[in-house]
Structure formats: C-alpha cells, structure tokens
Amino acid sequence: MAAVAAVGALGLTAVAAGSARAAAQTDSFRITQDVTGDVFTCAAPLGNLTVTQGSITMSQNMTIDGQGIFHVTGTIVPHNVTLVDASGGTYTVSGASWFGGKAVDENNPLVFTETDHFVLHSSTGGVAGKVQMVSHSSPGSTFTFDLGSCEQPQG
C-alpha cells in the first residue's frame, strides 16, 4: 500500500520541478484499487496474512503555490479487507496511511513524512498484529520508527 503512495509522490516531484515559479496550481485524485492477493508479512507466530478480498482508496492532493513550492498530502484507507493465515484463520484490517511533503525546487530534495497504522483483527475481534511505522526524510536526515509486528504489502 505504501509503495503506491511513494511512487505517486516521486512522480509528482517531477511535475513540481517542471512547474517551479509558476502561478499557483492544484490537482487531486482519488482511486480505489482491489488488493486481493497482497500479503501482510508478520512476525511469528502469526506469519504471513494474505488478502482474500477488499480494496483501498488512495486520495492525493497536490499544490504548487505561487512561490513554486510543491506540496503533496495523501491517505490510503482499506475497505472491507479480509485476510487469511496459513491455517485458514480469518482476519480484518482497520487503520490508514498518511503521507505529506514538499519540495522547494528541482535542486532541493523532497521533505517527506509517512505514517502507517493498520490493526489486524482476529475473527474474535482481538488484535492479532499491527503495522505501526513513521518515517521522515529531509535534507541531511532520514529516520524510521517501526514498532509494529507486521509489515504492510509492498506492491
């Protein structure tokens, strides 16, 4: 799920670079995508959880302000996502991913932050695993805090 957001943000950086110092511009999009077959990779004893049905909605807003600074923000939200483990146990997902950043011009790197928080619920409603990650990148500094027991799909 995050990979889609990252690819979109990188592509938009190119748009911003070509539009620096132009009049203010805005654009946005919202798409829904089937995620059947995606895999959450979780630590033992849970193991991998494969999506059997459901979708995500990706929303992204971009602005190039009057000074030529490119701004982007977006979210990824799951809808009716169900998963299965290797033993046939079923799970559901709640949560969201948020990302945002800016680039001053084509010669400066993107300042970017992403937060991911997804809860994987067992069929009894308990918490089976979590994706809990915050990452930030700015000139001269990058860090990631990953406190979850699972990783979101990377495709």
Short mmCIF file of N, CA and C in Angstrom, two decimals:
data_model
loop_
_atom_site.label_atom_id
_atom_site.label_comp_id
_atom_site.label_asym_id
_atom_site.label_seq_id
_atom_site.Cartn_x
_atom_site.Cartn_y
_atom_site.Cartn_z
N MET A 1 0.82 -1.19 0.00
CA MET A 1 0.00 0.00 0.00
C MET A 1 0.86 1.25 0.00
N ALA A 2 1.92 1.25 0.82
CA ALA A 2 2.78 2.42 0.88
C ALA A 2 3.53 2.64 -0.41
N ALA A 3 3.85 1.56 -1.08
CA ALA A 3 4.62 1.68 -2.32
C ALA A 3 3.87 2.52 -3.34
N VAL A 4 2.56 2.35 -3.39
CA VAL A 4 1.77 3.13 -4.33
C VAL A 4 1.88 4.60 -4.00
N ALA A 5 1.81 4.93 -2.73
CA ALA A 5 1.91 6.33 -2.32
C ALA A 5 3.28 6.90 -2.64
N ALA A 6 4.32 6.12 -2.37
CA ALA A 6 5.68 6.60 -2.61
C ALA A 6 5.91 6.84 -4.10
N VAL A 7 5.46 5.92 -4.92
CA VAL A 7 5.63 6.08 -6.37
C VAL A 7 4.88 7.32 -6.84
N GLY A 8 3.67 7.52 -6.35
CA GLY A 8 2.91 8.70 -6.74
C GLY A 8 3.60 9.98 -6.32
N ALA A 9 4.15 10.00 -5.11
CA ALA A 9 4.83 11.19 -4.63
C ALA A 9 6.08 11.48 -5.44
N LEU A 10 6.83 10.45 -5.79
CA LEU A 10 8.03 10.66 -6.58
C LEU A 10 7.69 11.19 -7.97
N GLY A 11 6.64 10.66 -8.56
CA GLY A 11 6.23 11.15 -9.87
C GLY A 11 5.78 12.60 -9.81
N LEU A 12 5.16 12.96 -8.72
CA LEU A 12 4.69 14.33 -8.59
C LEU A 12 5.83 15.30 -8.36
N THR A 13 6.93 14.81 -7.79
CA THR A 13 8.10 15.67 -7.62
C THR A 13 8.59 16.14 -8.98
N ALA A 14 8.56 15.27 -9.95
CA ALA A 14 8.97 15.66 -11.30
C ALA A 14 8.05 16.73 -11.86
N VAL A 15 6.77 16.61 -11.58
CA VAL A 15 5.82 17.62 -12.03
C VAL A 15 6.14 18.95 -11.37
N ALA A 16 6.44 18.90 -10.07
CA ALA A 16 6.75 20.13 -9.35
C ALA A 16 8.01 20.78 -9.90
N ALA A 17 8.99 19.97 -10.20
CA ALA A 17 10.25 20.51 -10.70
C ALA A 17 10.06 21.29 -11.99
N GLY A 18 9.22 20.80 -12.84
CA GLY A 18 8.98 21.47 -14.11
C GLY A 18 8.10 22.69 -13.99
N SER A 19 7.45 22.84 -12.85
CA SER A 19 6.49 23.92 -12.70
C SER A 19 6.94 24.98 -11.70
N ALA A 20 8.16 24.92 -11.22
CA ALA A 20 8.63 25.87 -10.23
C ALA A 20 8.47 27.30 -10.74
N ARG A 21 8.11 28.16 -9.82
CA ARG A 21 7.95 29.60 -10.07
C ARG A 21 6.79 29.92 -11.01
N ALA A 22 5.88 29.01 -11.17
CA ALA A 22 4.70 29.26 -12.00
C ALA A 22 3.58 29.79 -11.11
N ALA A 23 2.46 30.13 -11.72
CA ALA A 23 1.29 30.52 -10.96
C ALA A 23 0.81 29.34 -10.12
N ALA A 24 0.10 29.62 -9.05
CA ALA A 24 -0.38 28.56 -8.17
C ALA A 24 -1.24 27.57 -8.95
N GLN A 25 -1.02 26.27 -8.66
CA GLN A 25 -1.76 25.20 -9.32
C GLN A 25 -2.15 24.16 -8.28
N THR A 26 -3.28 23.52 -8.47
CA THR A 26 -3.68 22.43 -7.59
C THR A 26 -4.20 21.28 -8.43
N ASP A 27 -4.07 20.09 -7.88
CA ASP A 27 -4.59 18.90 -8.53
C ASP A 27 -4.84 17.86 -7.45
N SER A 28 -5.75 16.98 -7.70
CA SER A 28 -6.01 15.89 -6.76
C SER A 28 -6.58 14.71 -7.51
N PHE A 29 -6.46 13.56 -6.88
CA PHE A 29 -7.10 12.38 -7.43
C PHE A 29 -7.49 11.44 -6.31
N ARG A 30 -8.40 10.58 -6.63
CA ARG A 30 -8.88 9.57 -5.69
C ARG A 30 -9.16 8.32 -6.51
N ILE A 31 -8.51 7.21 -6.14
CA ILE A 31 -8.75 5.96 -6.84
C ILE A 31 -8.98 4.85 -5.82
N THR A 32 -9.75 3.87 -6.24
CA THR A 32 -9.98 2.68 -5.43
C THR A 32 -9.39 1.51 -6.18
N GLN A 33 -8.67 0.66 -5.45
CA GLN A 33 -7.93 -0.44 -6.06
C GLN A 33 -8.18 -1.73 -5.29
N ASP A 34 -8.44 -2.80 -6.01
CA ASP A 34 -8.58 -4.13 -5.42
C ASP A 34 -7.21 -4.57 -4.90
N VAL A 35 -7.15 -5.08 -3.66
CA VAL A 35 -5.87 -5.51 -3.09
C VAL A 35 -5.83 -7.02 -2.84
N THR A 36 -6.76 -7.76 -3.44
CA THR A 36 -6.76 -9.21 -3.31
C THR A 36 -5.41 -9.77 -3.73
N GLY A 37 -4.85 -10.63 -2.88
CA GLY A 37 -3.56 -11.24 -3.16
C GLY A 37 -2.39 -10.56 -2.48
N ASP A 38 -2.57 -9.32 -2.01
CA ASP A 38 -1.49 -8.64 -1.28
C ASP A 38 -1.22 -9.40 0.02
N VAL A 39 -0.01 -9.26 0.55
CA VAL A 39 0.39 -10.02 1.74
C VAL A 39 0.95 -9.10 2.81
N PHE A 40 0.40 -9.19 4.02
CA PHE A 40 0.99 -8.56 5.20
C PHE A 40 1.99 -9.56 5.76
N THR A 41 3.24 -9.15 5.92
CA THR A 41 4.28 -10.02 6.46
C THR A 41 4.37 -9.75 7.96
N CYS A 42 4.09 -10.78 8.76
CA CYS A 42 4.06 -10.62 10.21
C CYS A 42 5.05 -11.55 10.88
N ALA A 43 5.52 -11.13 12.04
CA ALA A 43 6.44 -11.94 12.83
C ALA A 43 5.73 -13.19 13.35
N ALA A 44 6.53 -14.21 13.66
CA ALA A 44 5.98 -15.44 14.25
C ALA A 44 5.35 -15.08 15.60
N PRO A 45 4.33 -15.73 16.03
CA PRO A 45 3.76 -16.93 15.42
C PRO A 45 2.68 -16.64 14.37
N LEU A 46 2.33 -15.37 14.16
CA LEU A 46 1.24 -15.05 13.23
C LEU A 46 1.59 -15.43 11.79
N GLY A 47 2.74 -15.03 11.31
CA GLY A 47 3.15 -15.33 9.93
C GLY A 47 2.44 -14.46 8.92
N ASN A 48 2.58 -14.80 7.66
CA ASN A 48 2.01 -14.01 6.57
C ASN A 48 0.49 -14.10 6.54
N LEU A 49 -0.14 -12.97 6.24
CA LEU A 49 -1.60 -12.90 6.08
C LEU A 49 -1.87 -12.41 4.66
N THR A 50 -2.64 -13.19 3.91
CA THR A 50 -2.93 -12.88 2.51
C THR A 50 -4.32 -12.29 2.39
N VAL A 51 -4.44 -11.19 1.66
CA VAL A 51 -5.74 -10.55 1.44
C VAL A 51 -6.58 -11.43 0.53
N THR A 52 -7.78 -11.78 0.99
CA THR A 52 -8.70 -12.60 0.18
C THR A 52 -9.75 -11.75 -0.52
N GLN A 53 -10.00 -10.55 0.00
CA GLN A 53 -10.92 -9.62 -0.66
C GLN A 53 -10.76 -8.25 -0.04
N GLY A 54 -11.22 -7.24 -0.76
CA GLY A 54 -11.20 -5.88 -0.25
C GLY A 54 -10.49 -4.92 -1.18
N SER A 55 -10.55 -3.66 -0.80
CA SER A 55 -9.94 -2.61 -1.63
C SER A 55 -9.33 -1.54 -0.73
N ILE A 56 -8.54 -0.68 -1.36
CA ILE A 56 -8.04 0.51 -0.69
C ILE A 56 -8.43 1.71 -1.54
N THR A 57 -8.66 2.82 -0.86
CA THR A 57 -8.89 4.09 -1.55
C THR A 57 -7.68 4.97 -1.29
N MET A 58 -7.10 5.45 -2.37
CA MET A 58 -5.95 6.34 -2.29
C MET A 58 -6.40 7.73 -2.72
N SER A 59 -6.18 8.71 -1.85
CA SER A 59 -6.51 10.10 -2.16
C SER A 59 -5.22 10.90 -2.07
N GLN A 60 -5.01 11.77 -3.04
CA GLN A 60 -3.79 12.58 -3.05
C GLN A 60 -4.12 13.98 -3.53
N ASN A 61 -3.59 14.97 -2.83
CA ASN A 61 -3.77 16.37 -3.19
C ASN A 61 -2.40 17.00 -3.38
N MET A 62 -2.26 17.76 -4.45
CA MET A 62 -1.00 18.42 -4.76
C MET A 62 -1.26 19.89 -5.03
N THR A 63 -0.32 20.72 -4.59
CA THR A 63 -0.39 22.15 -4.86
C THR A 63 1.01 22.64 -5.19
N ILE A 64 1.09 23.46 -6.19
CA ILE A 64 2.30 24.24 -6.44
C ILE A 64 1.90 25.67 -6.16
N ASP A 65 2.44 26.21 -5.08
CA ASP A 65 2.00 27.54 -4.67
C ASP A 65 2.62 28.63 -5.55
N GLY A 66 2.24 29.86 -5.31
CA GLY A 66 2.70 30.98 -6.11
C GLY A 66 4.20 31.21 -6.07
N GLN A 67 4.87 30.63 -5.07
CA GLN A 67 6.33 30.75 -4.96
C GLN A 67 7.04 29.56 -5.61
N GLY A 68 6.25 28.64 -6.19
CA GLY A 68 6.83 27.48 -6.86
C GLY A 68 7.11 26.31 -5.94
N ILE A 69 6.64 26.37 -4.71
CA ILE A 69 6.86 25.26 -3.77
C ILE A 69 5.78 24.21 -3.98
N PHE A 70 6.21 22.98 -4.15
CA PHE A 70 5.32 21.84 -4.39
C PHE A 70 4.95 21.21 -3.05
N HIS A 71 3.65 21.02 -2.82
CA HIS A 71 3.14 20.39 -1.60
C HIS A 71 2.31 19.18 -2.00
N VAL A 72 2.43 18.09 -1.25
CA VAL A 72 1.63 16.90 -1.51
C VAL A 72 1.17 16.31 -0.18
N THR A 73 -0.04 15.81 -0.15
CA THR A 73 -0.55 15.08 1.00
C THR A 73 -1.51 14.02 0.50
N GLY A 74 -1.60 12.93 1.22
CA GLY A 74 -2.50 11.88 0.78
C GLY A 74 -2.76 10.85 1.85
N THR A 75 -3.75 10.03 1.60
CA THR A 75 -4.12 8.96 2.51
C THR A 75 -4.39 7.68 1.73
N ILE A 76 -4.24 6.57 2.43
CA ILE A 76 -4.62 5.26 1.92
C ILE A 76 -5.48 4.61 3.00
N VAL A 77 -6.70 4.23 2.64
CA VAL A 77 -7.65 3.67 3.61
C VAL A 77 -8.18 2.34 3.08
N PRO A 78 -8.14 1.28 3.91
CA PRO A 78 -8.68 -0.01 3.48
C PRO A 78 -10.21 -0.06 3.65
N HIS A 79 -10.85 -0.83 2.77
CA HIS A 79 -12.30 -1.01 2.84
C HIS A 79 -12.63 -2.50 2.70
N ASN A 80 -13.30 -3.05 3.72
CA ASN A 80 -13.76 -4.44 3.70
C ASN A 80 -12.65 -5.42 3.34
N VAL A 81 -11.46 -5.18 3.89
CA VAL A 81 -10.32 -6.06 3.62
C VAL A 81 -10.35 -7.24 4.59
N THR A 82 -10.35 -8.44 4.04
CA THR A 82 -10.24 -9.65 4.85
C THR A 82 -8.98 -10.39 4.44
N LEU A 83 -8.41 -11.09 5.42
CA LEU A 83 -7.16 -11.80 5.21
C LEU A 83 -7.29 -13.22 5.73
N VAL A 84 -6.35 -14.07 5.34
CA VAL A 84 -6.32 -15.45 5.81
C VAL A 84 -4.87 -15.81 6.12
N ASP A 85 -4.68 -16.62 7.20
CA ASP A 85 -3.34 -17.10 7.51
C ASP A 85 -3.14 -18.49 6.93
N ALA A 86 -1.98 -19.08 7.14
CA ALA A 86 -1.64 -20.38 6.56
C ALA A 86 -2.54 -21.50 7.06
N SER A 87 -3.15 -21.31 8.24
CA SER A 87 -4.04 -22.34 8.81
C SER A 87 -5.50 -22.13 8.45
N GLY A 88 -5.80 -21.06 7.70
CA GLY A 88 -7.18 -20.78 7.33
C GLY A 88 -7.89 -19.81 8.25
N GLY A 89 -7.20 -19.31 9.29
CA GLY A 89 -7.80 -18.33 10.18
C GLY A 89 -8.05 -17.02 9.45
N THR A 90 -9.15 -16.34 9.79
CA THR A 90 -9.51 -15.12 9.09
C THR A 90 -9.28 -13.88 9.94
N TYR A 91 -9.02 -12.77 9.27
CA TYR A 91 -8.69 -11.51 9.91
C TYR A 91 -9.30 -10.36 9.11
N THR A 92 -9.43 -9.21 9.76
CA THR A 92 -9.85 -7.98 9.09
C THR A 92 -8.82 -6.89 9.39
N VAL A 93 -8.90 -5.79 8.64
CA VAL A 93 -7.95 -4.69 8.78
C VAL A 93 -8.69 -3.39 9.04
N SER A 94 -8.17 -2.58 9.95
CA SER A 94 -8.63 -1.20 10.11
C SER A 94 -7.40 -0.31 10.16
N GLY A 95 -7.59 0.97 9.93
CA GLY A 95 -6.47 1.90 10.00
C GLY A 95 -6.32 2.73 8.75
N ALA A 96 -5.16 3.37 8.63
CA ALA A 96 -4.90 4.24 7.48
C ALA A 96 -3.42 4.54 7.37
N SER A 97 -3.05 5.04 6.21
CA SER A 97 -1.71 5.54 5.96
C SER A 97 -1.85 7.00 5.53
N TRP A 98 -0.99 7.85 6.05
CA TRP A 98 -0.98 9.26 5.65
C TRP A 98 0.42 9.61 5.20
N PHE A 99 0.54 10.45 4.20
CA PHE A 99 1.85 10.95 3.79
C PHE A 99 1.73 12.40 3.36
N GLY A 100 2.82 13.11 3.49
CA GLY A 100 2.84 14.50 3.06
C GLY A 100 4.26 14.99 2.90
N GLY A 101 4.42 15.99 2.07
CA GLY A 101 5.75 16.53 1.86
C GLY A 101 5.74 17.76 0.99
N LYS A 102 6.95 18.28 0.78
CA LYS A 102 7.10 19.45 -0.09
C LYS A 102 8.49 19.46 -0.70
N ALA A 103 8.61 20.14 -1.82
CA ALA A 103 9.89 20.37 -2.48
C ALA A 103 9.94 21.83 -2.88
N VAL A 104 11.01 22.50 -2.51
CA VAL A 104 11.15 23.92 -2.81
C VAL A 104 11.39 24.14 -4.30
N ASP A 105 12.28 23.34 -4.89
CA ASP A 105 12.52 23.40 -6.33
C ASP A 105 13.21 22.12 -6.76
N GLU A 106 13.51 22.04 -8.05
CA GLU A 106 14.08 20.81 -8.60
C GLU A 106 15.48 20.51 -8.08
N ASN A 107 16.16 21.49 -7.47
CA ASN A 107 17.51 21.29 -6.96
C ASN A 107 17.55 20.90 -5.48
N ASN A 108 16.41 20.85 -4.83
CA ASN A 108 16.35 20.51 -3.42
C ASN A 108 15.54 19.24 -3.22
N PRO A 109 15.95 18.41 -2.28
CA PRO A 109 15.22 17.16 -2.05
C PRO A 109 13.85 17.40 -1.44
N LEU A 110 13.03 16.42 -1.62
CA LEU A 110 11.70 16.42 -1.06
C LEU A 110 11.78 16.22 0.45
N VAL A 111 11.07 17.03 1.20
CA VAL A 111 10.88 16.80 2.63
C VAL A 111 9.60 16.00 2.73
N PHE A 112 9.66 14.82 3.35
CA PHE A 112 8.54 13.89 3.25
C PHE A 112 8.35 13.13 4.56
N THR A 113 7.11 12.95 4.98
CA THR A 113 6.77 12.17 6.16
C THR A 113 5.66 11.21 5.81
N GLU A 114 5.75 10.00 6.35
CA GLU A 114 4.71 8.99 6.16
C GLU A 114 4.41 8.34 7.51
N THR A 115 3.13 8.16 7.80
CA THR A 115 2.71 7.43 8.99
C THR A 115 1.76 6.32 8.55
N ASP A 116 2.01 5.12 9.04
CA ASP A 116 1.16 3.96 8.71
C ASP A 116 0.70 3.33 10.02
N HIS A 117 -0.60 3.16 10.15
CA HIS A 117 -1.14 2.48 11.33
C HIS A 117 -2.31 1.60 10.87
N PHE A 118 -2.07 0.32 10.84
CA PHE A 118 -3.10 -0.65 10.49
C PHE A 118 -3.18 -1.69 11.60
N VAL A 119 -4.39 -2.03 12.02
CA VAL A 119 -4.61 -3.06 13.03
C VAL A 119 -5.21 -4.28 12.34
N LEU A 120 -4.60 -5.42 12.56
CA LEU A 120 -5.09 -6.69 12.01
C LEU A 120 -5.86 -7.39 13.12
N HIS A 121 -7.17 -7.54 12.90
CA HIS A 121 -8.07 -8.10 13.92
C HIS A 121 -8.33 -9.57 13.62
N SER A 122 -8.29 -10.39 14.67
CA SER A 122 -8.64 -11.81 14.51
C SER A 122 -10.14 -11.94 14.35
N SER A 123 -10.60 -13.15 14.04
CA SER A 123 -12.04 -13.38 13.84
C SER A 123 -12.83 -13.17 15.12
N THR A 124 -12.16 -13.20 16.28
CA THR A 124 -12.85 -12.96 17.55
C THR A 124 -12.82 -11.48 17.94
N GLY A 125 -12.18 -10.65 17.12
CA GLY A 125 -12.15 -9.21 17.37
C GLY A 125 -10.90 -8.72 18.07
N GLY A 126 -10.07 -9.64 18.54
CA GLY A 126 -8.84 -9.25 19.21
C GLY A 126 -7.80 -8.74 18.22
N VAL A 127 -6.78 -8.08 18.76
CA VAL A 127 -5.69 -7.58 17.93
C VAL A 127 -4.69 -8.69 17.71
N ALA A 128 -4.51 -9.08 16.45
CA ALA A 128 -3.57 -10.14 16.10
C ALA A 128 -2.21 -9.57 15.72
N GLY A 129 -2.19 -8.37 15.16
CA GLY A 129 -0.94 -7.74 14.75
C GLY A 129 -1.19 -6.30 14.36
N LYS A 130 -0.10 -5.55 14.24
CA LYS A 130 -0.20 -4.13 13.87
C LYS A 130 0.92 -3.75 12.92
N VAL A 131 0.59 -2.81 12.05
CA VAL A 131 1.59 -2.07 11.28
C VAL A 131 1.64 -0.70 11.94
N GLN A 132 2.79 -0.35 12.50
CA GLN A 132 2.95 0.95 13.16
C GLN A 132 4.30 1.52 12.73
N MET A 133 4.27 2.44 11.78
CA MET A 133 5.51 2.95 11.23
C MET A 133 5.40 4.45 10.95
N VAL A 134 6.46 5.15 11.29
CA VAL A 134 6.59 6.57 10.95
C VAL A 134 7.95 6.74 10.31
N SER A 135 7.99 7.39 9.16
CA SER A 135 9.28 7.68 8.54
C SER A 135 9.30 9.14 8.09
N HIS A 136 10.49 9.71 8.10
CA HIS A 136 10.65 11.11 7.71
C HIS A 136 11.97 11.26 6.96
N SER A 137 11.93 12.06 5.92
CA SER A 137 13.14 12.33 5.15
C SER A 137 13.20 13.83 4.87
N SER A 138 14.35 14.41 5.15
CA SER A 138 14.59 15.81 4.83
C SER A 138 16.07 15.95 4.51
N PRO A 139 16.48 17.10 3.99
CA PRO A 139 17.89 17.25 3.63
C PRO A 139 18.81 16.92 4.82
N GLY A 140 19.65 15.92 4.63
CA GLY A 140 20.62 15.53 5.65
C GLY A 140 20.10 14.64 6.76
N SER A 141 18.84 14.23 6.71
CA SER A 141 18.30 13.42 7.80
C SER A 141 17.17 12.53 7.31
N THR A 142 17.26 11.28 7.68
CA THR A 142 16.18 10.33 7.40
C THR A 142 16.06 9.41 8.60
N PHE A 143 14.84 9.16 9.05
CA PHE A 143 14.66 8.19 10.12
C PHE A 143 13.36 7.44 9.93
N THR A 144 13.30 6.27 10.53
CA THR A 144 12.10 5.44 10.52
C THR A 144 11.94 4.82 11.89
N PHE A 145 10.73 4.90 12.44
CA PHE A 145 10.37 4.19 13.65
C PHE A 145 9.36 3.13 13.25
N ASP A 146 9.69 1.88 13.49
CA ASP A 146 8.80 0.77 13.14
C ASP A 146 8.54 -0.03 14.40
N LEU A 147 7.36 0.15 15.00
CA LEU A 147 7.02 -0.51 16.25
C LEU A 147 6.00 -1.62 16.05
N GLY A 148 5.67 -1.94 14.82
CA GLY A 148 4.66 -2.95 14.55
C GLY A 148 5.22 -4.35 14.51
N SER A 149 4.32 -5.31 14.55
CA SER A 149 4.70 -6.72 14.44
C SER A 149 4.51 -7.21 13.01
N CYS A 150 3.98 -6.36 12.14
CA CYS A 150 3.72 -6.72 10.74
C CYS A 150 4.20 -5.61 9.81
N GLU A 151 4.43 -5.98 8.55
CA GLU A 151 4.74 -5.01 7.51
C GLU A 151 3.61 -5.03 6.49
N GLN A 152 3.24 -3.86 6.01
CA GLN A 152 2.18 -3.78 5.01
C GLN A 152 2.67 -4.29 3.66
N PRO A 153 1.75 -4.65 2.78
CA PRO A 153 2.14 -5.13 1.45
C PRO A 153 3.01 -4.11 0.72
N GLN A 154 3.95 -4.59 -0.05
CA GLN A 154 4.90 -3.72 -0.76
C GLN A 154 4.75 -3.84 -2.26
N GLY A 155 3.55 -3.75 -2.76
CA GLY A 155 3.43 -3.90 -4.20
C GLY A 155 2.36 -3.11 -4.82
#
